[in-house]
Short mmCIF file of C-alpha atoms in Angstrom, two decimals:
data_model
loop_
_atom_site.label_atom_id
_atom_site.label_comp_id
_atom_site.label_asym_id
_atom_site.label_seq_id
_atom_site.Cartn_x
_atom_site.Cartn_y
_atom_site.Cartn_z
CA UNK A 291 46.54 -0.69 -18.89
CA UNK A 292 44.20 -2.91 -16.86
CA UNK A 293 45.29 -1.24 -13.63
CA UNK A 294 44.33 2.14 -15.10
CA UNK A 295 40.95 0.83 -16.19
CA UNK A 296 40.28 -0.72 -12.78
CA UNK A 297 41.10 2.33 -10.66
CA UNK A 298 39.19 4.79 -12.85
CA UNK A 299 36.17 2.50 -13.14
CA UNK A 300 36.11 1.84 -9.39
CA UNK A 301 36.29 5.47 -8.31
CA UNK A 302 34.53 6.86 -11.37
CA UNK A 303 31.33 4.89 -10.84
CA UNK A 304 30.80 6.57 -7.46
CA UNK A 305 31.27 10.02 -8.99
CA UNK A 306 29.09 9.27 -12.03
CA UNK A 307 26.14 7.93 -10.00
CA UNK A 308 26.12 10.82 -7.54
CA UNK A 309 26.50 13.50 -10.23
CA UNK A 310 23.71 11.85 -12.26
CA UNK A 311 21.40 12.03 -9.23
CA UNK A 312 22.33 15.66 -8.61
CA UNK A 313 21.69 16.54 -12.26
CA UNK A 314 18.25 14.97 -12.34
CA UNK A 315 17.27 16.30 -8.89
CA UNK A 316 18.15 19.87 -9.87
CA UNK A 317 17.14 19.76 -13.55
CA UNK A 318 14.39 22.31 -12.97
CA UNK A 319 16.77 24.81 -11.42
CA UNK A 320 18.24 27.57 -13.56
CA UNK A 321 22.02 27.23 -14.12
CA UNK A 322 22.31 24.17 -11.85
CA UNK A 323 23.92 22.06 -14.59
CA UNK A 324 26.43 24.79 -15.33
CA UNK A 325 27.49 25.07 -11.69
CA UNK A 326 27.77 21.29 -11.36
CA UNK A 327 29.91 21.19 -14.50
CA UNK A 328 32.19 23.93 -13.17
CA UNK A 329 32.43 22.04 -9.90
CA UNK A 330 33.49 18.84 -11.67
CA UNK A 331 36.18 20.68 -13.65
CA UNK A 332 37.48 22.40 -10.53
CA UNK A 333 37.45 19.08 -8.69
CA UNK A 334 39.48 17.36 -11.42
CA UNK A 335 42.07 20.16 -11.49
CA UNK A 336 42.30 20.20 -7.68
CA UNK A 337 42.66 16.42 -7.47
CA UNK A 338 45.47 16.39 -10.05
CA UNK A 339 47.33 19.27 -8.36
CA UNK A 340 47.05 17.60 -4.94
CA UNK A 341 48.24 14.29 -6.41
CA UNK A 342 51.27 15.96 -8.02
CA UNK A 343 52.21 17.60 -4.71
CA UNK A 344 51.61 14.33 -2.83
CA UNK A 345 54.16 12.54 -5.01
CA UNK A 346 56.93 14.52 -3.33
CA UNK A 347 55.17 15.05 0.00
CA UNK A 348 54.54 11.83 1.91
CA UNK A 349 52.73 13.68 4.70
CA UNK A 350 50.09 15.05 2.31
CA UNK A 351 49.54 11.64 0.72
CA UNK A 352 49.13 10.00 4.13
CA UNK A 353 46.93 12.78 5.51
CA UNK A 354 44.60 12.78 2.51
CA UNK A 355 44.11 9.01 2.65
CA UNK A 356 43.64 9.00 6.44
CA UNK A 357 40.26 7.81 7.69
CA UNK A 358 39.76 11.02 9.65
CA UNK A 359 40.17 13.07 6.46
CA UNK A 360 37.80 10.80 4.55
CA UNK A 361 35.27 11.06 7.39
CA UNK A 362 35.51 14.86 7.25
CA UNK A 363 34.79 14.76 3.51
CA UNK A 364 31.76 12.53 4.08
CA UNK A 365 30.36 14.68 6.89
CA UNK A 366 30.77 17.86 4.83
CA UNK A 367 29.18 16.28 1.75
CA UNK A 368 26.31 14.92 3.85
CA UNK A 369 25.61 18.41 5.20
CA UNK A 370 25.84 20.11 1.79
CA UNK A 371 23.55 17.55 0.12
CA UNK A 372 21.06 17.83 2.98
CA UNK A 373 21.06 21.61 2.61
CA UNK A 374 20.47 21.32 -1.14
CA UNK A 375 17.59 18.90 -0.58
CA UNK A 376 15.91 21.30 1.83
CA UNK A 377 16.40 24.21 -0.61
CA UNK A 378 14.78 22.18 -3.40
CA UNK A 379 11.81 21.29 -1.21
CA UNK A 380 11.31 24.90 -0.18
CA UNK A 381 10.69 26.12 -3.75
CA UNK A 382 7.42 25.93 -5.73
CA UNK A 383 7.28 23.64 -8.75
CA UNK A 384 4.63 23.24 -11.43
CA UNK A 385 3.63 20.00 -13.15
CA UNK A 386 3.93 21.23 -16.72
CA UNK A 387 7.06 21.93 -18.72
CA UNK A 388 6.55 25.66 -19.07
CA UNK A 389 9.06 28.33 -18.15
CA UNK A 390 7.39 28.57 -14.76
CA UNK A 391 8.83 25.13 -14.10
CA UNK A 392 12.32 26.62 -13.77
CA UNK A 393 13.15 27.48 -10.19
CA UNK A 394 15.26 30.59 -9.83
CA UNK A 395 17.19 30.82 -6.60
CA UNK A 396 17.36 34.51 -5.71
CA UNK A 397 20.77 34.15 -4.07
CA UNK A 398 23.86 32.41 -5.37
CA UNK A 399 24.38 30.41 -2.16
CA UNK A 400 22.44 27.25 -3.21
CA UNK A 401 24.22 27.17 -6.57
CA UNK A 402 27.55 27.68 -4.83
CA UNK A 403 26.68 24.73 -2.57
CA UNK A 404 26.06 22.60 -5.67
CA UNK A 405 29.47 23.62 -6.98
CA UNK A 406 31.09 22.66 -3.66
CA UNK A 407 29.35 19.27 -3.68
CA UNK A 408 30.72 18.51 -7.14
CA UNK A 409 34.21 19.72 -6.17
CA UNK A 410 34.41 17.63 -3.00
CA UNK A 411 32.95 14.51 -4.61
CA UNK A 412 35.45 14.64 -7.47
CA UNK A 413 38.40 15.51 -5.22
CA UNK A 414 37.57 12.77 -2.72
CA UNK A 415 37.66 9.99 -5.32
CA UNK A 416 39.68 11.74 -8.02
CA UNK A 417 42.74 12.18 -5.82
CA UNK A 418 43.14 8.41 -5.51
CA UNK A 419 42.86 8.04 -9.29
CA UNK A 420 45.34 10.81 -10.09
CA UNK A 421 47.82 9.68 -7.43
CA UNK A 422 47.68 6.07 -8.63
CA UNK A 423 48.11 7.00 -12.30
CA UNK A 424 51.00 9.36 -11.58
CA UNK A 425 52.73 6.58 -9.66
CA UNK A 426 52.24 4.29 -12.65
CA UNK A 427 53.87 6.86 -14.91
CA UNK A 428 57.01 6.74 -12.77
CA UNK A 429 57.27 2.96 -13.07
CA UNK A 430 59.77 2.08 -15.80
CA UNK A 431 58.15 -1.25 -16.68
CA UNK A 432 54.85 0.34 -17.74
CA UNK A 433 54.54 2.26 -21.00
CA UNK A 434 52.84 5.64 -21.07
CA UNK A 435 50.68 4.56 -24.02
CA UNK A 436 49.17 1.68 -22.04
CA UNK A 437 48.37 4.03 -19.16
CA UNK A 438 46.73 6.53 -21.52
CA UNK A 439 44.69 3.84 -23.30
CA UNK A 440 43.60 2.31 -20.01
CA UNK A 441 42.67 5.72 -18.63
CA UNK A 442 40.60 6.56 -21.70
CA UNK A 443 38.75 3.25 -21.47
CA UNK A 444 38.11 3.83 -17.77
CA UNK A 445 36.82 7.35 -18.41
CA UNK A 446 34.57 6.05 -21.19
CA UNK A 447 33.13 3.40 -18.86
CA UNK A 448 32.48 6.06 -16.23
CA UNK A 449 30.71 8.31 -18.76
CA UNK A 450 28.57 5.40 -19.96
CA UNK A 451 27.58 4.52 -16.38
CA UNK A 452 26.68 8.13 -15.67
CA UNK A 453 24.72 8.48 -18.92
CA UNK A 454 22.79 5.26 -18.31
CA UNK A 455 22.01 6.29 -14.73
CA UNK A 456 20.86 9.74 -15.85
CA UNK A 457 18.75 8.33 -18.70
CA UNK A 458 17.12 5.88 -16.31
CA UNK A 459 16.32 8.57 -13.77
CA UNK A 460 15.03 11.06 -16.33
CA UNK A 461 12.37 8.59 -17.50
CA UNK A 462 10.51 9.21 -14.26
CA UNK A 463 7.71 11.74 -14.72
CA UNK A 464 7.96 15.19 -13.18
CA UNK A 465 5.15 14.67 -10.67
CA UNK A 466 6.88 11.53 -9.37
CA UNK A 467 10.24 13.30 -9.35
CA UNK A 468 8.95 15.70 -6.73
CA UNK A 469 8.69 12.98 -4.10
CA UNK A 470 11.24 10.39 -5.25
CA UNK A 471 14.36 12.43 -5.96
CA UNK A 472 14.39 14.56 -2.81
CA UNK A 473 13.99 11.29 -0.91
CA UNK A 474 16.94 9.79 -2.79
CA UNK A 475 18.96 12.91 -2.02
CA UNK A 476 18.08 12.56 1.66
CA UNK A 477 19.10 8.89 1.60
CA UNK A 478 22.37 9.85 -0.12
CA UNK A 479 23.08 12.37 2.63
CA UNK A 480 22.19 9.86 5.35
CA UNK A 481 24.35 7.22 3.67
CA UNK A 482 27.38 9.51 3.67
CA UNK A 483 26.83 10.29 7.34
CA UNK A 484 26.66 6.55 8.02
CA UNK A 485 29.88 5.94 6.08
CA UNK A 486 31.56 8.66 8.15
CA UNK A 487 30.57 6.75 11.29
CA UNK A 488 32.39 3.68 9.96
CA UNK A 489 35.57 5.72 9.44
CA UNK A 490 35.38 7.37 12.86
CA UNK A 491 34.58 4.12 14.66
CA UNK A 492 37.53 2.36 13.02
CA UNK A 493 39.97 4.88 14.55
CA UNK A 494 38.28 4.92 17.94
CA UNK A 495 36.71 8.38 17.76
CA UNK A 496 33.13 7.12 17.87
CA UNK A 497 31.79 4.08 19.76
CA UNK A 498 29.99 1.55 17.52
CA UNK A 499 27.75 0.57 20.52
CA UNK A 500 27.04 -2.77 18.81
CA UNK A 501 29.79 -3.44 16.22
CA UNK A 502 27.69 -5.61 13.90
CA UNK A 503 23.91 -5.77 13.76
CA UNK A 504 23.81 -8.18 10.80
CA UNK A 505 25.96 -9.45 7.93
CA UNK A 506 24.67 -9.65 4.35
CA UNK A 507 28.10 -10.13 2.76
CA UNK A 508 27.46 -13.74 1.63
CA UNK A 509 24.26 -12.71 -0.18
CA UNK A 510 24.66 -9.09 -1.25
CA UNK A 511 28.28 -7.94 -1.35
CA UNK A 512 28.98 -4.61 -3.06
CA UNK A 513 32.37 -5.91 -4.22
CA UNK A 514 30.74 -8.53 -6.45
CA UNK A 515 27.18 -7.30 -6.98
CA UNK A 516 26.44 -4.25 -9.14
CA UNK A 517 23.07 -3.58 -7.49
CA UNK A 518 24.69 -3.67 -4.06
CA UNK A 519 27.37 -1.26 -5.29
CA UNK A 520 24.75 1.16 -6.61
CA UNK A 521 22.84 0.95 -3.32
CA UNK A 522 26.05 1.58 -1.39
CA UNK A 523 26.76 4.74 -3.38
CA UNK A 524 23.19 6.05 -3.61
CA UNK A 525 21.64 5.11 -0.25
CA UNK A 526 24.59 4.12 1.94
CA UNK A 527 24.03 0.35 1.94
CA UNK A 528 26.44 -1.48 4.27
CA UNK A 529 26.81 -5.24 4.65
CA UNK A 530 27.80 -5.10 8.34
CA UNK A 531 26.40 -1.95 9.95
CA UNK A 532 26.96 -1.00 13.58
CA UNK A 533 24.22 0.31 15.85
CA UNK A 534 25.82 3.77 15.88
CA UNK A 535 25.84 3.83 12.09
CA UNK A 536 22.16 2.89 11.97
CA UNK A 537 21.27 5.55 14.55
CA UNK A 538 23.13 8.28 12.66
CA UNK A 539 21.65 7.13 9.34
CA UNK A 540 18.05 7.26 10.60
CA UNK A 541 18.61 10.50 12.53
CA UNK A 542 20.08 12.24 9.47
CA UNK A 543 17.27 11.11 7.18
CA UNK A 544 14.56 12.08 9.68
CA UNK A 545 16.14 15.49 10.29
CA UNK A 546 16.14 16.23 6.55
CA UNK A 547 12.57 14.92 6.23
CA UNK A 548 11.22 17.03 9.12
CA UNK A 549 13.03 20.23 8.09
CA UNK A 550 11.89 19.76 4.47
CA UNK A 551 8.29 19.24 5.57
CA UNK A 552 8.40 22.43 7.62
CA UNK A 553 9.90 24.31 4.67
CA UNK A 554 7.12 23.05 2.36
CA UNK A 555 4.49 24.00 4.93
CA UNK A 556 5.86 27.55 5.18
CA UNK A 557 5.97 27.73 1.38
CA UNK A 558 2.30 26.77 1.08
CA UNK A 559 1.30 29.35 3.70
CA UNK A 560 3.25 32.02 1.82
CA UNK A 561 1.44 31.41 -1.48
CA UNK A 562 -1.29 34.09 -1.89
CA UNK A 563 -4.81 32.93 -2.61
CA UNK A 564 -6.35 33.85 -6.00
CA UNK A 565 -8.99 36.62 -5.99
CA UNK A 566 -11.80 34.15 -6.75
CA UNK A 567 -11.03 32.21 -3.59
CA UNK A 568 -10.80 35.38 -1.48
CA UNK A 569 -14.19 36.59 -2.77
#
């Protein structure tokens, strides 16, 4: 039972925090919640199916857990989140709560990107959960009831974490949301790019340049500190970053920032002046 709780809580917290940020960052966008929900459901189903296949296919299990595969997931997620952030910044937004506050994306591409983000986030972490639980089921010394109870408790903890995170974020006023949440999304994207560098450097595909710039493990370890864990998930905090990781992190964030600024500038230029101003 405790093993089930531990694995679901560990992987579920990452999913819950990221989905909560996506929900609050896109709350003014029509149908965004629906597409994120569909993405989560599709991700869960995909993760379970892959885990079932991996039970009888050692190659799939090894390939999915490989650092190169995990790096590919992180790079793809970083790109998709960056694209979503730029889309959000390129749309007008009013300060009141009227119907004009709802952004309508004229094409389905941005919403489809949101769906893909949810799918890949859930599959990335959900596969480990499903594979672990299915292995537990096949162990004769563990009862199915204890696995089910532990899983339910773990899921409940994950839901509570996500709800608390969402409630905390939603308390921020709309005018502050405009600047804070796109920045958090950009940091999330940069953090995933930085985590991909760690994976690629560990298998020799990317030089770290300087392997360790500093070490904050004794003071702020994400394994024992909840705030450090949240920062690791949300902004890519790392106790022992390499120079390459720092370069990629800053470059990713600055690229999103510059492209978003240009998109906002074009948006302002495209807004027609009222007749009173023209006269």
